[in-house]
């Protein structure tokens, strides 16, 4: 069986790494090829992850880069079509919900190639999120839908997807987390930054709904500045957010302070350094999807600065609260954590480090 594995943007890499490792255990059954669309291309947004995760270099890089949604999606489609025509795979595997995920799914299906989606069925119900459009388009076309939790399967069934296409396997991103936890623990990144374990917060912020509007972004940073008076906030800044903060004249929030408090700005971090900082943090403030899941497994309180989540299991079972982006709500949620009013969660079913093995075993048995 010849398989093309597709990655495009940062959150794809930690999902694909364990799948490739699991495939390598079956050299007689599976021939696989890694395609990087080039949606993310900076050293820190892309290449650093390959080293950290022990991933092979992609055999093919489409080098698409940034652009409007239509430009990026269209370019991935045109270039990926050539790859599919040349390589003639039996199956394409896509992960997550970025533009590359949807673009490669449409392209392969139109050539009559089967496609499997890993992390299928997640729904925020928010059509203003580009990722929600990507999720819907991808899932409606895919032949095999590997889900992280039973709720995702229910979403798919409610959309009319046949039962036999839905395979509940668990969460591949947690495979990667569990594989790298011991290594991350040994790092000294926190100490080197002058941080005390359990006495700082981690922040990530990059969603257009938070960073593309000046008033919203300013309100978020007013809240963060207050929280940062009580404990430092480490902020590995996404290139999109850096650009918007400068454009809106909000860069003063990012200035370093003599007293070690405030917001500690860093470049985007590698996987291991980020994991190290996250596992020792008092809390995580984020608008990322993946961090909601990782904090749930690590038992670190997570405050999600969004109005909805496609990962409700992290709220029902994990440590996540979804509170929107209003200044007062952010402050109240951080206070709850600092005053110990947040109860720990539990780890969802099949988030056990064995998901990639289940996916590959299923493919071998069924395709
Ligand atoms: C994309 C995904 C989002 C994911 C996020 C993780 C879509 C629709 N969005 O959003 O789901 O959570 O990745 O980071 O697919 N840029 C760089 N260097 C890079 C990549 C991007 O400087 O290597 C800058 C460019 O200015 C670019 C901007 O970041 O225009 C946005 O990049 P893009 O890939 O369009 O979307 P993200 O916001 O990263």
XYZ file of C-alpha atoms and ligand atoms in Angstrom:
406
model
C 0.000 0.000 0.000
C 1.449 3.355 -1.033
C 0.515 6.234 1.257
C 1.166 9.965 1.009
C 1.228 11.668 4.420
C 0.533 15.406 4.284
C 1.700 18.151 6.651
C 1.433 21.895 6.151
C 1.404 24.013 9.282
C 2.860 23.865 12.768
C 0.074 21.949 14.518
C 0.277 19.181 11.886
C 3.799 18.063 12.696
C 3.182 16.608 16.167
C 0.139 14.765 14.808
C 1.948 13.177 11.879
C 5.205 12.239 13.672
C 3.805 9.199 15.564
C 1.906 7.989 12.480
C 5.135 7.877 10.477
C 6.894 6.054 13.324
C 4.081 3.501 13.477
C 4.183 3.009 9.679
C 7.912 2.337 9.816
C 7.139 -0.852 11.752
C 5.479 -2.318 8.629
C 8.008 -1.891 5.787
C 6.583 -4.860 3.880
C 3.011 -3.609 3.988
C 3.394 0.175 3.724
C 5.423 2.432 1.465
C 5.028 6.008 2.608
C 6.022 9.436 1.425
C 5.886 12.718 3.356
C 4.646 15.840 1.575
C 5.027 19.277 3.221
C 2.866 21.903 1.555
C 5.053 24.726 2.889
C 2.085 26.610 4.430
C 4.421 27.260 7.357
C 8.018 27.752 6.317
C 10.008 29.685 8.968
C 12.738 27.769 10.771
C 10.856 28.261 14.040
C 7.375 27.471 12.687
C 8.404 24.415 10.701
C 11.939 22.991 10.503
C 12.581 23.109 14.268
C 9.762 20.615 14.754
C 11.243 18.017 12.446
C 14.396 17.937 14.564
C 12.546 17.888 17.900
C 10.116 15.180 16.846
C 12.634 12.977 15.042
C 10.634 13.257 11.848
C 12.163 12.429 8.470
C 12.705 15.359 6.125
C 9.745 15.621 3.740
C 10.431 13.896 0.429
C 8.462 16.643 -1.311
C 8.060 20.302 -0.298
C 5.457 22.208 -2.271
C 6.827 25.534 -0.999
C 3.464 27.265 -1.083
C 4.014 29.834 1.709
C 1.637 32.545 2.929
C -1.200 34.226 1.082
C -4.929 34.788 1.216
C -7.037 31.716 1.914
C -7.906 31.278 -1.749
C -4.309 31.769 -2.882
C -2.906 29.353 -0.334
C -5.598 26.709 -0.868
C -5.451 27.022 -4.651
C -1.693 26.779 -4.812
C -1.599 23.710 -2.598
C -4.219 22.097 -4.844
C -2.372 22.817 -8.092
C 0.953 21.553 -6.750
C -0.416 18.577 -4.857
C -2.307 17.429 -7.939
C 1.003 17.050 -9.787
C 2.395 14.994 -6.901
C -0.641 12.696 -6.851
C -0.526 12.200 -10.616
C 3.145 11.320 -10.469
C 3.129 9.151 -7.340
C -0.283 7.459 -7.733
C -0.794 6.690 -4.015
C -3.448 4.250 -2.779
C -4.222 6.541 0.138
C -3.589 10.119 1.273
C -3.566 10.878 5.003
C -4.342 14.394 6.232
C -4.364 15.635 9.832
C -5.966 18.549 11.682
C -7.878 21.445 10.184
C -5.515 23.844 8.414
C -5.872 25.052 4.834
C -3.443 22.375 3.607
C -5.658 19.649 5.136
C -8.672 20.701 3.104
C -6.749 21.517 -0.085
C -5.061 18.111 -0.301
C -8.301 16.285 0.504
C -10.200 17.959 -2.341
C -7.330 17.370 -4.763
C -6.892 13.680 -4.000
C -10.619 12.910 -4.012
C -11.064 14.518 -7.428
C -8.393 12.159 -8.734
C -10.276 9.201 -7.254
C -7.709 8.622 -4.500
C -8.950 7.558 -1.078
C -8.310 9.965 1.802
C -8.152 9.404 5.564
C -8.589 12.275 8.032
C -6.949 12.041 11.424
C -8.742 14.240 14.002
C -12.067 14.089 12.160
C -15.441 15.219 13.457
C -14.381 18.140 15.660
C -16.876 20.994 15.348
C -16.924 24.440 16.934
C -20.193 25.377 15.215
C -18.518 28.685 14.370
C -18.476 29.283 10.625
C -16.387 32.417 11.086
C -13.428 30.178 11.912
C -11.571 29.232 8.730
C -10.716 25.921 10.402
C -14.413 25.038 10.769
C -14.847 25.348 7.009
C -11.746 23.206 6.516
C -13.089 20.559 8.918
C -16.490 20.355 7.230
C -15.113 20.165 3.684
C -12.496 17.598 4.656
C -14.831 15.285 6.561
C -17.587 15.273 3.965
C -15.094 14.017 1.371
C -12.934 11.599 3.354
C -13.268 7.819 3.175
C -11.903 7.072 6.637
C -12.530 9.340 9.609
C -10.294 8.707 12.621
C -11.712 10.435 15.697
C -10.212 11.569 18.996
C -13.334 11.148 21.116
C -16.900 9.774 20.993
C -18.366 13.296 20.626
C -16.592 13.714 17.285
C -18.209 10.489 16.064
C -21.613 11.810 17.148
C -21.028 15.023 15.178
C -20.227 13.013 12.067
C -23.273 10.737 12.451
C -25.488 13.805 12.886
C -24.156 15.011 9.507
C -25.147 11.720 7.919
C -21.765 9.991 7.799
C -22.040 6.196 7.689
C -20.949 4.367 10.833
C -18.350 2.218 9.086
C -16.347 5.295 8.037
C -15.891 6.468 11.641
C -13.060 4.916 13.635
C -12.543 6.055 17.228
C -8.809 5.713 17.803
C -7.902 8.435 20.331
C -5.528 11.364 20.068
C -2.259 11.155 18.097
C -1.014 14.446 19.524
C -1.014 12.822 22.938
C 1.173 9.995 21.564
C 3.760 12.658 20.804
C 3.341 14.360 24.161
C 3.794 11.140 26.120
C 6.793 10.127 24.014
C 8.563 13.425 24.689
C 7.510 14.231 28.249
C 10.586 12.736 29.962
C 12.939 14.475 27.541
C 11.185 17.828 28.004
C 11.315 17.467 31.774
C 15.119 17.383 31.722
C 15.484 20.736 29.948
C 16.508 23.815 31.893
C 14.623 26.322 29.732
C 12.479 27.613 32.628
C 15.391 28.050 35.003
C 17.463 29.712 32.274
C 14.688 32.248 31.808
C 14.635 32.953 35.549
C 11.264 31.244 36.050
C 10.164 29.277 39.073
C 8.155 26.102 38.371
C 4.475 26.633 39.162
C 4.864 30.384 39.357
C 4.399 31.642 35.818
C 1.780 31.474 33.085
C 2.139 30.504 29.427
C 0.344 32.413 26.704
C -0.281 31.697 23.020
C -2.461 33.870 20.829
C -2.862 33.849 17.068
C -6.510 33.414 16.015
C -7.723 36.097 13.611
C -10.777 36.617 15.883
C -8.425 37.717 18.689
C -5.508 39.358 16.945
C -6.918 40.979 13.802
C -9.127 43.522 15.646
C -7.419 46.331 17.553
C -10.055 46.790 20.277
C -10.237 43.071 21.030
C -6.463 42.660 21.100
C -6.036 45.709 23.319
C -8.651 44.410 25.788
C -6.902 41.045 25.989
C -3.561 42.727 26.695
C -5.089 44.999 29.351
C -6.149 41.846 31.186
C -2.814 40.137 30.612
C -0.891 43.145 31.901
C -2.848 42.945 35.170
C -2.281 39.208 35.518
C 1.417 39.740 34.779
C 1.697 41.941 37.888
C 1.067 38.782 39.925
C 3.098 36.257 37.924
C 5.191 36.485 34.775
C 3.563 35.424 31.514
C 5.775 33.685 28.955
C 4.617 34.570 25.451
C 6.144 32.816 22.434
C 4.699 35.124 19.839
C 3.212 33.907 16.552
C 4.377 35.892 13.487
C 0.813 36.931 12.701
C 0.336 38.373 16.223
C 3.663 40.195 16.174
C 2.683 41.845 12.902
C -0.734 42.927 14.202
C 0.603 44.266 17.532
C 3.003 46.523 15.670
C 0.363 47.599 13.180
C -2.082 48.531 15.990
C 0.545 50.367 18.064
C 0.282 47.817 20.892
C 3.928 46.748 20.944
C 4.504 48.522 24.290
C 2.778 45.573 26.013
C 5.658 43.403 24.858
C 8.500 45.457 26.334
C 10.634 43.616 28.880
C 10.793 44.856 32.491
C 13.638 45.126 34.957
C 11.755 43.405 37.809
C 11.247 40.120 35.897
C 7.473 40.551 35.960
C 5.287 41.389 33.003
C 5.146 39.591 29.697
C 8.280 37.646 28.768
C 8.351 37.663 25.005
C 10.077 34.867 23.097
C 10.252 33.774 19.482
C 8.073 30.752 18.629
C 9.538 27.833 20.606
C 10.442 24.327 19.556
C 8.248 21.414 20.623
C 10.375 20.258 23.555
C 11.032 23.697 25.032
C 7.359 24.558 24.799
C 6.331 21.288 26.416
C 8.853 21.852 29.205
C 7.468 25.317 29.943
C 3.857 24.189 29.694
C 4.206 21.237 32.047
C 5.659 23.480 34.775
C 3.272 26.406 34.281
C 0.661 27.493 36.830
C -1.771 28.022 33.984
C -1.979 28.326 30.229
C -3.886 31.099 28.451
C -4.481 30.297 24.812
C -6.640 30.376 21.711
C -5.002 27.256 20.276
C -6.887 24.022 19.744
C -4.060 21.632 20.549
C -3.068 23.258 23.832
C -6.550 22.637 25.226
C -5.868 18.928 24.764
C -2.264 18.920 25.960
C -3.091 20.807 29.182
C -5.892 18.329 29.842
C -3.408 15.464 29.784
C -0.806 17.363 31.810
C -3.407 18.505 34.374
C -2.414 22.165 33.916
C -5.322 24.663 34.159
C -6.173 26.054 30.711
C -8.039 29.294 30.026
C -9.210 29.397 26.430
C -9.669 32.883 25.004
C -12.369 31.918 22.532
C -16.163 31.927 22.463
C -16.406 28.253 21.571
C -14.328 25.133 21.248
C -14.298 22.207 18.845
C -12.798 20.213 21.706
C -15.562 20.219 24.366
C -14.183 17.041 25.953
C -11.352 19.159 27.399
C -13.983 21.182 29.282
C -16.167 18.214 30.277
C -13.312 15.977 31.393
C -10.149 18.081 31.391
C -8.833 21.321 32.865
C -10.149 23.713 30.231
C -12.486 26.713 30.635
C -13.680 28.562 27.516
C -14.302 32.186 28.413
C -14.148 34.390 25.306
C -11.944 37.463 25.076
C -13.542 39.995 27.433
C -11.029 41.622 29.789
C -13.083 41.060 32.969
C -13.769 37.424 32.210
C -10.084 36.777 31.545
C -9.162 38.354 34.884
C -11.852 36.386 36.735
C -10.704 33.088 35.206
C -7.056 33.756 36.071
C -8.101 34.670 39.629
C -9.922 31.364 39.960
C -6.723 29.530 39.115
C -4.510 31.679 41.333
C -6.882 31.241 44.260
C -7.081 27.480 43.792
C -10.702 27.323 42.687
C -10.022 25.114 39.660
C -10.443 21.387 40.042
C -8.221 18.960 38.185
C -9.630 16.895 35.374
C -9.146 13.407 34.009
C -7.592 12.080 30.834
C -10.112 11.139 28.114
C -10.469 7.564 26.879
C -7.763 6.379 24.442
C -5.537 9.423 24.961
C -2.988 6.851 25.999
C -0.026 7.170 23.636
C -1.144 4.272 21.426
C -3.346 6.023 18.893
C -0.980 5.997 15.912
C -0.470 2.253 16.385
C -4.252 1.761 16.298
C -4.566 3.833 13.112
C -1.860 1.934 11.256
C -3.100 -1.468 12.439
C -6.593 -0.535 11.220
C -5.275 0.558 7.813
C -3.357 -2.675 7.356
C -6.337 -4.791 8.344
C -8.930 -2.899 6.328
C -7.442 -1.409 3.179
C -2.543 28.486 10.571
C -3.852 27.677 10.591
C -4.385 27.596 12.012
C -3.335 27.087 12.971
C -2.089 27.947 12.839
C -0.976 27.502 13.744
C -5.295 27.878 8.604
C -6.523 28.522 8.077
N -4.876 28.347 9.792
O -2.844 29.813 10.972
O -5.492 26.709 12.031
O -3.848 27.139 14.277
O -1.637 27.885 11.482
O 0.100 28.389 13.688
O -4.749 27.005 7.983
N 3.861 33.397 8.856
C 5.224 33.519 8.977
N 5.980 32.375 8.908
C 5.448 31.147 8.745
C 4.062 31.035 8.599
C 3.282 32.163 8.676
O 5.744 34.600 9.139
O 6.211 30.154 8.696
C 3.013 34.617 8.961
C 2.682 35.241 7.635
O 2.635 36.609 7.796
C 1.286 34.738 7.343
C 0.699 34.662 8.749
O 1.785 34.287 9.592
O 0.589 35.548 6.481
C -0.414 33.666 8.890
O -0.004 32.372 8.461
P -1.105 31.317 7.904
O -0.473 30.022 7.597
O -1.912 31.983 6.833
O -2.097 31.156 9.127
P -1.830 31.003 10.683
O -2.375 32.210 11.355
O -0.435 30.588 11.002
